[in-house]
Amino acid sequence: MSAGPPPFSFAGGAARVVFAFIALLCANQAVLAVNFPGLTGRIVDQANIIPAETRSAIEPKLADLEAKSGIQLVVASVSSLGGEEIEPYANELFRTWKLGENTKNNGVLLLVAPNERKVRIEVGYGLEGTLTDALSTVIITNAIAPRFKAGDFGGGVSRGVDDIITVLTTDASEWQQRPSLRLDDHQTTDPLTWLLIAGLIALVTLLIVSPGFRWFFLNVVLNVLLNSGRGGFSSGRLPGGGGFSGGGGSSGGGGASGRW
């Protein structure tokens, strides 16, 4: 009597689908990473838009911030996003450079893509509660984008760096009083259950209608699954480095983007 076909395993089939997604994602990331500039310092100006005097003024501030707090704030410009949106590009660049400390994920990336007229503040996991998406938006809208629009890249980068450092190093009760960084204090009074339901509905809606968000969501979930068993990892110096490297930190897409 011949044996029948082996029973279908839903778990096995699901695992194969997940592995296929992981392989596709890794292949996509490998292609994208080829175009990334090397982490040569706290300022990586591939697009050559940051004047020497601006560089000289902000570099000591970035070094001082890291020395006193451990926070790695890196400023970068790229000549092209390679056809990508700035959100996934910035997130992958952040992860490639591994900004911030491994145990604290306290890195920040200020990325400028002048040819696409886009800018993004990418925030590490550990700083999302301090340098929030809303505050990042305020900094881009008030401090960076108007200066970029006027052709003043040095001024926009300098002011953006100053405001980011202010948020990261100043007590919240103080910076909330500053008009340039103050946010509306409207707080919802709905029960937590309704907030969770609304968030779930919003997530499902975005997954359905936005291919970009769907890609980003899968990217974050798969990265969490892949990295969940890794501990104590610290990145080495990248090719072309000048004595500066990331510390093994990561980002889940926190921050904000803008254009001018």
Coordinates of C-alpha atoms in Angstrom, one line a residue:
M1 CA 0.0 0.0 0.0
S2 CA 1.6 3.3 -1.1
A3 CA 1.9 6.1 1.3
G4 CA -0.1 9.2 0.7
P5 CA 1.3 12.7 0.4
P6 CA 2.5 14.1 3.7
P7 CA -0.1 16.2 5.6
F8 CA 0.0 19.9 4.9
S9 CA 1.6 21.9 7.7
F10 CA 0.3 25.4 8.0
A11 CA 3.2 26.3 10.4
G12 CA 5.7 25.0 7.8
G13 CA 4.0 26.9 5.0
A14 CA 3.9 30.1 7.0
A15 CA 7.6 29.7 8.0
R16 CA 8.5 29.4 4.3
V17 CA 6.6 32.5 3.5
V18 CA 8.3 34.4 6.3
F19 CA 11.7 33.1 5.1
A20 CA 10.9 34.2 1.5
F21 CA 10.0 37.7 2.8
I22 CA 13.2 37.8 4.8
A23 CA 15.3 36.8 1.7
L24 CA 13.5 39.4 -0.4
L25 CA 14.0 42.1 2.2
C26 CA 17.7 41.3 2.7
A27 CA 18.2 41.4 -1.1
N28 CA 16.5 44.7 -1.3
Q29 CA 18.6 46.1 1.6
A30 CA 21.8 44.8 0.0
V31 CA 21.0 46.7 -3.2
L32 CA 20.1 49.8 -1.4
A33 CA 23.1 49.7 0.9
V34 CA 25.5 49.8 -2.1
N35 CA 24.6 53.4 -2.6
F36 CA 25.1 54.5 1.0
P37 CA 28.1 56.7 1.8
G38 CA 30.6 55.5 4.4
L39 CA 30.4 56.8 7.9
T40 CA 33.5 59.1 7.7
G41 CA 32.6 61.3 10.7
R42 CA 29.8 63.1 12.5
I43 CA 29.2 65.1 9.3
V44 CA 29.0 63.2 6.0
D45 CA 28.5 65.8 3.2
Q46 CA 28.2 63.7 0.1
A47 CA 26.2 66.3 -1.7
N48 CA 28.7 69.0 -0.8
I49 CA 26.2 71.5 0.5
I50 CA 27.5 72.3 4.0
P51 CA 29.9 75.3 4.1
A52 CA 33.3 74.9 5.8
E53 CA 32.4 77.5 8.4
T54 CA 29.1 75.7 9.3
R55 CA 31.0 72.4 9.6
S56 CA 33.6 73.9 11.9
A57 CA 30.8 75.4 14.0
I58 CA 28.6 72.3 14.5
E59 CA 31.2 69.5 14.6
P60 CA 32.4 70.4 18.2
K61 CA 28.8 70.6 19.3
L62 CA 28.1 67.1 18.0
A63 CA 31.3 65.7 19.7
D64 CA 30.4 67.5 23.0
L65 CA 26.9 66.1 22.9
E66 CA 28.2 62.5 22.5
A67 CA 30.9 63.0 25.2
K68 CA 28.5 64.3 27.8
S69 CA 25.4 62.2 27.0
G70 CA 26.4 59.3 24.8
I71 CA 24.0 60.5 22.1
Q72 CA 25.4 60.2 18.6
L73 CA 23.9 62.9 16.4
V74 CA 25.2 62.6 12.8
V75 CA 24.5 65.1 9.9
A76 CA 24.5 63.7 6.4
S77 CA 23.7 64.9 2.9
V78 CA 23.4 62.5 -0.1
S79 CA 23.6 63.3 -3.7
S80 CA 20.7 60.9 -4.5
L81 CA 18.1 58.8 -2.7
G82 CA 18.4 56.2 -5.5
G83 CA 14.7 56.4 -6.3
E84 CA 13.7 55.6 -2.7
E85 CA 11.5 57.7 -0.4
I86 CA 13.5 59.4 2.2
E87 CA 11.9 57.5 5.1
P88 CA 13.1 54.0 4.2
Y89 CA 16.4 55.4 3.0
A90 CA 17.1 57.2 6.2
N91 CA 16.0 54.2 8.3
E92 CA 18.3 51.9 6.4
L93 CA 21.2 54.3 6.5
F94 CA 20.8 54.7 10.2
R95 CA 20.8 51.0 10.7
T96 CA 23.8 50.5 8.4
W97 CA 25.7 53.1 10.3
K98 CA 24.3 51.7 13.7
L99 CA 24.1 55.1 15.3
G100 CA 23.9 55.4 19.1
E101 CA 24.9 53.0 21.8
N102 CA 23.8 49.4 21.4
T103 CA 22.1 49.2 24.8
K104 CA 20.4 52.6 24.6
N105 CA 19.7 53.1 20.9
N106 CA 20.4 56.8 21.4
G107 CA 21.3 57.9 17.9
V108 CA 19.9 60.7 15.7
L109 CA 20.4 61.2 12.0
L110 CA 19.7 64.6 10.3
L111 CA 19.6 63.6 6.6
V112 CA 19.4 66.1 3.7
A113 CA 18.7 65.1 0.1
P114 CA 19.0 68.4 -1.8
N115 CA 18.3 67.0 -5.3
E116 CA 15.0 65.6 -4.1
R117 CA 14.5 68.7 -1.9
K118 CA 13.7 66.4 1.1
V119 CA 15.0 66.4 4.7
R120 CA 14.5 63.9 7.6
I121 CA 15.2 63.6 11.3
E122 CA 15.6 59.9 12.0
V123 CA 15.5 59.0 15.7
G124 CA 16.8 56.0 17.5
Y125 CA 14.4 53.8 19.6
G126 CA 15.8 55.1 22.9
L127 CA 15.1 58.8 22.1
E128 CA 11.6 58.6 20.6
G129 CA 10.1 59.7 23.9
T130 CA 12.3 62.8 24.0
L131 CA 12.8 63.8 20.4
T132 CA 9.2 63.0 19.4
D133 CA 7.8 62.8 15.9
A134 CA 5.9 66.0 16.6
L135 CA 8.9 67.9 17.8
S136 CA 11.0 66.7 14.9
T137 CA 8.3 68.1 12.6
V138 CA 8.4 71.4 14.4
I139 CA 12.1 71.6 14.0
I140 CA 12.0 70.8 10.3
T141 CA 9.1 73.2 9.6
N142 CA 10.4 76.2 11.7
A143 CA 14.1 75.9 11.6
I144 CA 15.3 73.9 8.6
A145 CA 12.9 74.0 5.6
P146 CA 12.6 77.8 5.4
R147 CA 16.4 78.3 5.3
F148 CA 16.8 75.5 2.7
K149 CA 14.1 77.1 0.6
A150 CA 16.1 80.3 0.6
G151 CA 19.2 78.4 -0.4
D152 CA 20.8 78.7 3.0
F153 CA 21.9 75.1 3.6
G154 CA 24.5 76.0 6.2
G155 CA 22.0 78.0 8.2
G156 CA 19.3 75.3 8.0
V157 CA 21.7 72.6 9.1
S158 CA 23.2 74.7 11.9
R159 CA 19.8 75.8 13.3
G160 CA 18.4 72.2 13.0
V161 CA 21.4 70.8 14.9
D162 CA 21.0 73.5 17.6
D163 CA 17.3 72.8 18.1
I164 CA 17.8 69.0 18.1
I165 CA 20.5 69.4 20.8
T166 CA 18.2 71.7 22.8
V167 CA 15.4 69.2 22.9
L168 CA 17.8 66.4 23.8
T169 CA 19.6 68.2 26.6
T170 CA 17.1 70.7 28.1
D171 CA 14.5 69.9 30.6
A172 CA 11.1 69.4 29.0
S173 CA 9.5 72.1 31.2
E174 CA 11.9 74.6 29.8
W175 CA 11.8 73.9 26.0
Q176 CA 8.0 73.6 26.0
Q177 CA 8.0 77.3 26.9
R178 CA 10.0 78.2 23.8
P179 CA 7.7 79.4 21.0
S180 CA 9.9 77.8 18.3
L181 CA 9.6 74.3 19.9
R182 CA 6.3 74.6 21.8
L183 CA 3.6 72.1 20.9
D184 CA -0.1 72.2 21.6
D185 CA -1.0 70.6 24.9
H186 CA -4.3 69.1 23.8
Q187 CA -4.6 65.7 25.4
T188 CA -7.3 63.2 24.6
T189 CA -9.6 62.2 27.4
D190 CA -10.8 59.0 25.7
P191 CA -10.3 55.7 27.6
L192 CA -7.2 53.7 26.7
T193 CA -9.3 51.0 25.1
W194 CA -10.7 53.4 22.5
L195 CA -7.2 54.7 21.8
L196 CA -5.9 51.2 21.2
I197 CA -8.9 50.4 18.9
A198 CA -8.4 53.6 17.0
G199 CA -4.7 52.9 16.6
L200 CA -5.4 49.4 15.3
I201 CA -7.9 50.7 12.8
A202 CA -5.4 53.3 11.6
L203 CA -2.6 50.7 11.3
V204 CA -4.8 48.3 9.3
T205 CA -5.9 51.2 7.0
L206 CA -2.3 52.3 6.4
L207 CA -1.3 48.7 5.6
I208 CA -4.1 48.5 3.1
V209 CA -3.8 51.8 1.3
S210 CA -0.1 52.7 1.6
P211 CA 2.4 50.3 -0.1
G212 CA 5.3 52.4 1.3
F213 CA 4.0 52.1 4.9
R214 CA 3.3 48.4 4.3
W215 CA 7.0 47.9 3.2
F216 CA 8.2 49.9 6.1
F217 CA 6.0 48.0 8.6
L218 CA 7.3 44.6 7.3
N219 CA 10.8 45.9 7.4
V220 CA 10.5 46.9 11.1
V221 CA 8.8 43.6 12.1
L222 CA 11.3 41.5 10.3
N223 CA 14.3 43.5 11.7
V224 CA 12.9 43.0 15.3
L225 CA 12.5 39.3 14.7
L226 CA 16.0 39.0 13.2
N227 CA 17.7 41.1 15.9
S228 CA 15.8 39.8 18.9
G229 CA 18.4 37.2 19.7
R230 CA 21.4 39.5 19.2
G231 CA 23.0 41.2 22.2
G232 CA 26.2 43.0 23.0
F233 CA 26.9 43.8 19.4
S234 CA 28.9 46.9 18.5
S235 CA 29.6 47.9 14.9
G236 CA 33.2 48.2 13.7
R237 CA 34.6 51.0 11.7
L238 CA 33.1 51.2 8.2
P239 CA 35.1 51.5 5.0
G240 CA 36.4 55.0 4.5
G241 CA 35.9 55.8 8.2
G242 CA 38.0 58.5 9.8
G243 CA 38.2 57.2 13.4
F244 CA 34.5 57.5 14.0
S245 CA 31.9 54.7 14.0
G246 CA 28.4 53.8 15.2
G247 CA 28.0 52.1 18.5
G248 CA 25.5 49.4 17.4
G249 CA 22.2 51.4 17.8
S250 CA 19.1 51.1 15.8
S251 CA 15.9 53.0 14.8
G252 CA 12.4 51.9 14.2
G253 CA 11.4 54.8 12.0
G254 CA 10.8 57.5 14.6
G255 CA 11.2 61.1 13.6
A256 CA 9.8 63.2 10.8
S257 CA 10.3 64.3 7.2
G258 CA 9.8 67.5 5.3
R259 CA 10.5 69.1 2.0
W260 CA 11.1 72.6 0.6

